[in-house]
């Protein structure tokens, strides 16, 4: 199952006090920090290789507590290199945690390297080249920390096609491609359209992170289904901004239309400490699902992930037993 990676130690903040100005560029500046401003401020405490290692180990330990067997954490190096932290410090800390997390907690992981979309493409390409020795390359020459690339950070007026060169370079290296298409961002449906039909000539995107705005245009859901593109939804992230009676009928509509989707967490320490178990519970409750539906969502997660086939087969066998 895919879980988003958070870049700040886990905390238990009062729900009523955790509020952000979701999009300053859209909503105006009301004095509150945006989510991304809070997120990147939290990154300042990450300095040494041990910092990145300990952060990742805490994350994997919490995964184990929730009975997560496999995850695909998102990370980037640009937020740290621009602070003067060498990329190998980040990458080696995470690699050590990836390896030890499997041994200590039984949680296997392959990671997703992100380009920061509010930074220049050239900077992202340089970051990718610096990180490439840590990739899971087909010829076995890489260190196999990450096996996919994606997009992160502020997507305001930064559509996916701005990063076409980066996606093509990663695909040439045999890596998978996903990208955030945030919910109700400016031009959200246009971003989803680009992700489905244009990235790498319509053959690049394998998953879309979020992407709830596929409901906004009639050609988007057929495009997803024809290309077998799945959505990784994070319900609590949207529930902070959308009413229950608005949000969950949308998710139920996608399920009923046969869109392949799975449920995930999105930076949980910044979002009321709601992890994947809380997100699954919300969908189960507010979409009025049955237990078999939750099992199917978990099966979707296994199907959509990029784990090795032996891992996917093992997880599917467990889920088949639950279904019976």
Short mmCIF file of C-alpha atoms in Angstrom, two decimals:
data_model
loop_
_atom_site.label_atom_id
_atom_site.label_comp_id
_atom_site.label_asym_id
_atom_site.label_seq_id
_atom_site.Cartn_x
_atom_site.Cartn_y
_atom_site.Cartn_z
CA UNK A 1 0.00 0.00 0.00
CA UNK A 2 1.17 3.49 -0.72
CA UNK A 3 1.54 5.95 2.13
CA UNK A 4 2.67 9.51 1.75
CA UNK A 5 5.85 10.45 3.62
CA UNK A 6 5.85 13.32 6.06
CA UNK A 7 8.90 15.45 6.69
CA UNK A 8 8.35 16.25 10.36
CA UNK A 9 8.27 14.07 13.48
CA UNK A 10 4.87 12.76 14.53
CA UNK A 11 2.93 15.00 16.90
CA UNK A 12 -0.53 15.19 18.44
CA UNK A 13 -1.74 18.72 17.86
CA UNK A 14 -5.19 19.83 18.91
CA UNK A 15 -7.54 19.40 15.92
CA UNK A 16 -9.14 22.81 16.48
CA UNK A 17 -5.81 24.61 16.34
CA UNK A 18 -4.41 22.96 13.21
CA UNK A 19 -5.64 25.28 10.50
CA UNK A 20 -3.92 26.56 7.38
CA UNK A 21 -4.63 29.06 4.70
CA UNK A 22 -4.89 26.33 2.12
CA UNK A 23 -3.93 28.46 -0.89
CA UNK A 24 -2.68 31.97 -0.26
CA UNK A 25 -2.42 32.65 -3.99
CA UNK A 26 -6.13 31.86 -4.38
CA UNK A 27 -7.66 32.80 -1.03
CA UNK A 28 -5.52 35.81 -0.12
CA UNK A 29 -3.20 36.20 2.87
CA UNK A 30 -5.15 35.99 6.14
CA UNK A 31 -2.06 35.72 8.32
CA UNK A 32 -2.12 31.94 8.66
CA UNK A 33 0.66 29.88 7.10
CA UNK A 34 -0.14 27.70 4.15
CA UNK A 35 0.25 23.96 4.57
CA UNK A 36 3.40 23.99 2.45
CA UNK A 37 4.91 26.85 4.46
CA UNK A 38 4.39 24.82 7.63
CA UNK A 39 5.71 21.69 5.95
CA UNK A 40 8.93 23.23 4.70
CA UNK A 41 9.47 25.03 8.01
CA UNK A 42 9.38 21.61 9.65
CA UNK A 43 12.13 20.42 7.34
CA UNK A 44 14.58 22.83 8.96
CA UNK A 45 15.25 20.37 11.79
CA UNK A 46 16.57 17.77 9.33
CA UNK A 47 20.31 18.34 9.03
CA UNK A 48 22.36 15.19 9.47
CA UNK A 49 22.14 11.74 7.90
CA UNK A 50 20.96 10.43 11.27
CA UNK A 51 18.11 12.97 11.26
CA UNK A 52 16.77 11.57 8.00
CA UNK A 53 17.35 8.02 9.17
CA UNK A 54 15.54 8.53 12.48
CA UNK A 55 12.65 10.31 10.81
CA UNK A 56 12.16 7.47 8.34
CA UNK A 57 12.51 4.82 11.03
CA UNK A 58 9.79 6.49 13.10
CA UNK A 59 7.57 6.50 10.03
CA UNK A 60 8.20 2.81 9.33
CA UNK A 61 7.64 1.94 12.98
CA UNK A 62 4.23 3.58 12.82
CA UNK A 63 3.49 1.70 9.61
CA UNK A 64 4.22 -1.53 11.45
CA UNK A 65 1.84 -0.52 14.25
CA UNK A 66 -0.93 -0.20 11.64
CA UNK A 67 -0.07 -3.58 10.09
CA UNK A 68 1.20 -1.98 6.89
CA UNK A 69 3.46 -4.48 5.12
CA UNK A 70 4.66 -2.39 2.19
CA UNK A 71 4.70 1.34 1.44
CA UNK A 72 5.95 3.79 -1.16
CA UNK A 73 7.01 6.95 0.68
CA UNK A 74 7.41 10.20 -1.23
CA UNK A 75 10.51 12.35 -0.69
CA UNK A 76 12.59 15.01 -2.35
CA UNK A 77 16.11 16.35 -2.03
CA UNK A 78 15.58 19.89 -3.34
CA UNK A 79 14.01 21.20 -0.13
CA UNK A 80 17.18 20.17 1.66
CA UNK A 81 19.93 20.92 -0.85
CA UNK A 82 18.70 24.51 -1.10
CA UNK A 83 19.35 24.68 2.67
CA UNK A 84 22.91 23.50 2.12
CA UNK A 85 22.31 19.84 3.00
CA UNK A 86 24.14 17.57 0.55
CA UNK A 87 21.88 15.20 -1.38
CA UNK A 88 23.82 12.09 -0.22
CA UNK A 89 23.02 13.04 3.39
CA UNK A 90 19.31 12.78 2.62
CA UNK A 91 19.57 9.72 0.40
CA UNK A 92 21.87 7.69 2.63
CA UNK A 93 19.75 8.37 5.69
CA UNK A 94 16.63 7.17 3.94
CA UNK A 95 18.43 4.19 2.36
CA UNK A 96 19.67 3.01 5.74
CA UNK A 97 16.14 3.27 7.15
CA UNK A 98 14.67 1.45 4.16
CA UNK A 99 17.03 -1.46 4.73
CA UNK A 100 16.78 -1.56 8.51
CA UNK A 101 13.03 -0.95 8.54
CA UNK A 102 12.52 -4.19 6.65
CA UNK A 103 14.64 -6.12 9.14
CA UNK A 104 13.40 -4.47 12.33
CA UNK A 105 9.72 -3.86 11.54
CA UNK A 106 8.97 -6.14 8.60
CA UNK A 107 7.86 -3.14 6.52
CA UNK A 108 9.19 -3.27 2.98
CA UNK A 109 9.39 -0.07 0.98
CA UNK A 110 10.35 1.40 -2.36
CA UNK A 111 10.31 5.16 -2.54
CA UNK A 112 9.15 7.89 -4.94
CA UNK A 113 11.57 10.70 -5.79
CA UNK A 114 9.73 14.01 -6.29
CA UNK A 115 10.49 17.08 -8.35
CA UNK A 116 9.44 20.27 -6.58
CA UNK A 117 7.08 21.83 -9.09
CA UNK A 118 7.47 25.39 -7.81
CA UNK A 119 11.20 25.19 -8.57
CA UNK A 120 12.78 25.42 -12.04
CA UNK A 121 12.83 22.27 -14.16
CA UNK A 122 16.59 22.56 -14.58
CA UNK A 123 17.05 22.38 -10.83
CA UNK A 124 14.85 19.29 -10.66
CA UNK A 125 16.82 17.60 -13.44
CA UNK A 126 20.06 18.30 -11.60
CA UNK A 127 18.55 16.87 -8.41
CA UNK A 128 17.47 13.74 -10.27
CA UNK A 129 20.92 13.21 -11.76
CA UNK A 130 22.47 13.58 -8.31
CA UNK A 131 20.01 11.05 -6.89
CA UNK A 132 20.16 8.61 -9.81
CA UNK A 133 22.79 6.33 -8.18
CA UNK A 134 20.18 5.62 -5.47
CA UNK A 135 17.51 4.61 -8.02
CA UNK A 136 16.30 1.07 -8.67
CA UNK A 137 17.76 0.81 -12.16
CA UNK A 138 16.98 -2.17 -14.41
CA UNK A 139 20.63 -3.08 -14.84
CA UNK A 140 21.04 -3.43 -11.07
CA UNK A 141 23.61 -0.64 -10.82
CA UNK A 142 21.54 1.56 -8.51
CA UNK A 143 21.10 1.31 -4.75
CA UNK A 144 17.32 0.76 -5.16
CA UNK A 145 16.04 3.35 -2.69
CA UNK A 146 13.47 4.69 -5.17
CA UNK A 147 11.80 3.20 -8.21
CA UNK A 148 9.52 6.03 -9.33
CA UNK A 149 9.31 9.79 -9.74
CA UNK A 150 6.52 12.21 -8.96
CA UNK A 151 5.71 15.85 -8.33
CA UNK A 152 5.41 17.72 -5.05
CA UNK A 153 5.01 21.28 -3.68
CA UNK A 154 2.83 24.11 -4.92
CA UNK A 155 1.12 23.34 -8.23
CA UNK A 156 -0.42 26.79 -8.73
CA UNK A 157 0.08 27.52 -12.44
CA UNK A 158 2.64 24.68 -12.59
CA UNK A 159 0.96 21.99 -14.71
CA UNK A 160 2.48 18.52 -15.15
CA UNK A 161 3.69 19.09 -18.71
CA UNK A 162 6.27 21.60 -17.45
CA UNK A 163 8.13 18.52 -16.20
CA UNK A 164 7.82 16.44 -19.37
CA UNK A 165 11.59 16.25 -19.84
CA UNK A 166 11.99 14.95 -16.29
CA UNK A 167 9.32 12.27 -16.80
CA UNK A 168 10.89 11.14 -20.06
CA UNK A 169 14.32 10.92 -18.48
CA UNK A 170 12.98 8.81 -15.61
CA UNK A 171 11.07 6.50 -17.95
CA UNK A 172 14.21 6.04 -20.06
CA UNK A 173 15.87 4.87 -16.84
CA UNK A 174 13.09 2.32 -16.35
CA UNK A 175 11.36 4.14 -13.48
CA UNK A 176 7.63 4.54 -12.86
CA UNK A 177 5.82 7.88 -13.10
CA UNK A 178 3.12 9.41 -10.91
CA UNK A 179 2.15 13.02 -10.21
CA UNK A 180 0.06 15.09 -7.84
CA UNK A 181 -3.09 16.64 -9.27
CA UNK A 182 -4.34 18.35 -6.15
CA UNK A 183 -8.03 18.75 -5.38
CA UNK A 184 -9.72 22.01 -6.43
CA UNK A 185 -6.47 23.73 -7.25
CA UNK A 186 -6.62 26.35 -10.00
CA UNK A 187 -6.98 24.49 -13.32
CA UNK A 188 -7.23 21.17 -11.48
CA UNK A 189 -9.15 19.38 -14.22
CA UNK A 190 -6.71 20.68 -16.83
CA UNK A 191 -3.83 19.24 -14.82
CA UNK A 192 -5.58 15.87 -14.69
CA UNK A 193 -6.18 16.04 -18.45
CA UNK A 194 -2.48 16.65 -19.07
CA UNK A 195 -1.53 13.80 -16.75
CA UNK A 196 -3.82 11.35 -18.56
CA UNK A 197 -3.54 12.34 -22.20
CA UNK A 198 -0.32 14.30 -22.69
CA UNK A 199 2.52 13.22 -20.39
CA UNK A 200 4.94 11.14 -22.50
CA UNK A 201 2.42 11.16 -25.36
CA UNK A 202 -0.30 9.79 -23.11
CA UNK A 203 1.78 6.78 -22.09
CA UNK A 204 3.65 8.20 -19.12
CA UNK A 205 1.37 8.49 -16.12
CA UNK A 206 0.78 5.23 -14.27
CA UNK A 207 -0.94 6.73 -11.23
CA UNK A 208 -2.35 10.11 -10.28
CA UNK A 209 -2.05 11.28 -6.70
CA UNK A 210 -5.37 12.79 -5.59
CA UNK A 211 -7.08 13.60 -8.91
CA UNK A 212 -10.58 13.90 -7.46
CA UNK A 213 -11.35 16.50 -10.13
CA UNK A 214 -11.68 13.75 -12.75
CA UNK A 215 -15.38 14.23 -12.01
CA UNK A 216 -15.28 17.72 -13.51
CA UNK A 217 -14.92 16.76 -17.18
CA UNK A 218 -16.63 13.88 -19.01
CA UNK A 219 -13.57 12.58 -20.87
CA UNK A 220 -11.38 12.13 -17.80
CA UNK A 221 -12.85 9.00 -16.23
CA UNK A 222 -12.88 7.08 -19.55
CA UNK A 223 -9.28 8.21 -20.05
CA UNK A 224 -8.29 6.80 -16.67
CA UNK A 225 -10.01 3.50 -17.32
CA UNK A 226 -8.69 3.06 -20.85
CA UNK A 227 -5.11 3.58 -19.64
CA UNK A 228 -5.59 1.70 -16.35
CA UNK A 229 -4.46 4.73 -14.33
CA UNK A 230 -5.29 4.57 -10.64
CA UNK A 231 -5.99 7.38 -8.18
CA UNK A 232 -4.36 7.55 -4.75
CA UNK A 233 -6.96 9.39 -2.68
CA UNK A 234 -6.33 10.91 0.75
CA UNK A 235 -9.85 11.63 2.07
CA UNK A 236 -8.92 13.39 5.30
CA UNK A 237 -6.87 15.96 3.40
CA UNK A 238 -9.97 16.95 1.42
CA UNK A 239 -12.35 16.57 4.38
CA UNK A 240 -10.59 19.48 6.06
CA UNK A 241 -11.98 21.69 3.27
CA UNK A 242 -15.09 19.94 1.97
CA UNK A 243 -18.24 19.04 3.86
CA UNK A 244 -18.96 15.38 4.52
CA UNK A 245 -22.07 15.44 2.34
CA UNK A 246 -20.06 16.96 -0.53
CA UNK A 247 -16.84 14.96 -0.43
CA UNK A 248 -17.81 11.37 0.21
CA UNK A 249 -20.51 11.11 -2.48
CA UNK A 250 -17.75 12.05 -4.93
CA UNK A 251 -15.55 9.21 -3.73
CA UNK A 252 -18.50 6.80 -3.80
CA UNK A 253 -19.29 7.89 -7.36
CA UNK A 254 -15.74 7.05 -8.45
CA UNK A 255 -16.01 3.64 -6.80
CA UNK A 256 -19.38 2.98 -8.42
CA UNK A 257 -18.04 4.03 -11.84
CA UNK A 258 -15.27 1.45 -11.58
CA UNK A 259 -12.37 3.89 -11.26
CA UNK A 260 -9.39 2.11 -9.77
CA UNK A 261 -8.49 3.93 -6.57
CA UNK A 262 -6.87 3.26 -3.24
CA UNK A 263 -6.89 5.08 0.07
CA UNK A 264 -3.78 6.69 1.53
CA UNK A 265 -2.56 9.18 4.09
CA UNK A 266 -1.25 12.61 3.16
CA UNK A 267 1.40 14.10 5.46
CA UNK A 268 -0.51 12.88 8.53
CA UNK A 269 1.52 14.71 11.18
CA UNK A 270 0.42 17.99 9.63
CA UNK A 271 -3.17 16.83 9.22
CA UNK A 272 -4.47 16.03 12.69
CA UNK A 273 -2.33 12.86 12.92
CA UNK A 274 -4.79 11.00 10.68
CA UNK A 275 -2.92 8.10 9.07
CA UNK A 276 -4.07 5.46 6.61
CA UNK A 277 -6.20 3.67 9.19
CA UNK A 278 -8.13 6.89 9.88
CA UNK A 279 -8.53 7.58 6.17
CA UNK A 280 -9.85 4.05 5.57
CA UNK A 281 -12.26 4.44 8.48
CA UNK A 282 -13.63 7.67 7.04
CA UNK A 283 -14.33 6.08 3.67
CA UNK A 284 -15.87 3.01 5.29
CA UNK A 285 -18.17 5.18 7.43
CA UNK A 286 -19.13 8.08 5.18
CA UNK A 287 -19.35 6.14 1.89
CA UNK A 288 -21.43 3.49 3.67
CA UNK A 289 -19.17 0.68 2.48
CA UNK A 290 -19.11 -2.94 3.52
CA UNK A 291 -16.03 -4.78 4.73
CA UNK A 292 -15.65 -6.48 1.35
CA UNK A 293 -15.41 -3.01 -0.23
CA UNK A 294 -12.54 -2.10 2.08
CA UNK A 295 -10.79 -5.35 1.15
CA UNK A 296 -11.21 -4.40 -2.50
CA UNK A 297 -9.67 -0.99 -1.88
CA UNK A 298 -6.71 -2.73 -0.28
CA UNK A 299 -6.51 -5.05 -3.31
CA UNK A 300 -6.49 -1.98 -5.54
CA UNK A 301 -3.57 -0.61 -3.53
CA UNK A 302 -1.58 -3.79 -4.08
CA UNK A 303 -2.47 -3.84 -7.78
CA UNK A 304 -1.48 -0.18 -8.21
CA UNK A 305 1.78 -0.34 -6.28
CA UNK A 306 5.13 -1.05 -7.91
CA UNK A 307 6.40 -3.68 -5.51
CA UNK A 308 8.15 -6.77 -6.78
CA UNK A 309 5.75 -9.45 -7.96
CA UNK A 310 6.55 -11.81 -5.08
CA UNK A 311 5.56 -9.12 -2.56
CA UNK A 312 2.35 -8.33 -4.45
CA UNK A 313 1.45 -12.02 -4.68
CA UNK A 314 1.97 -12.50 -0.95
CA UNK A 315 -0.22 -9.51 -0.11
CA UNK A 316 -2.94 -10.57 -2.54
CA UNK A 317 -3.02 -14.05 -1.02
CA UNK A 318 -3.61 -12.54 2.42
CA UNK A 319 -6.40 -10.36 1.09
CA UNK A 320 -8.00 -13.31 -0.68
CA UNK A 321 -8.18 -15.09 2.64
CA UNK A 322 -9.88 -12.07 4.20
CA UNK A 323 -12.44 -11.96 1.41
CA UNK A 324 -13.40 -15.60 2.04
#
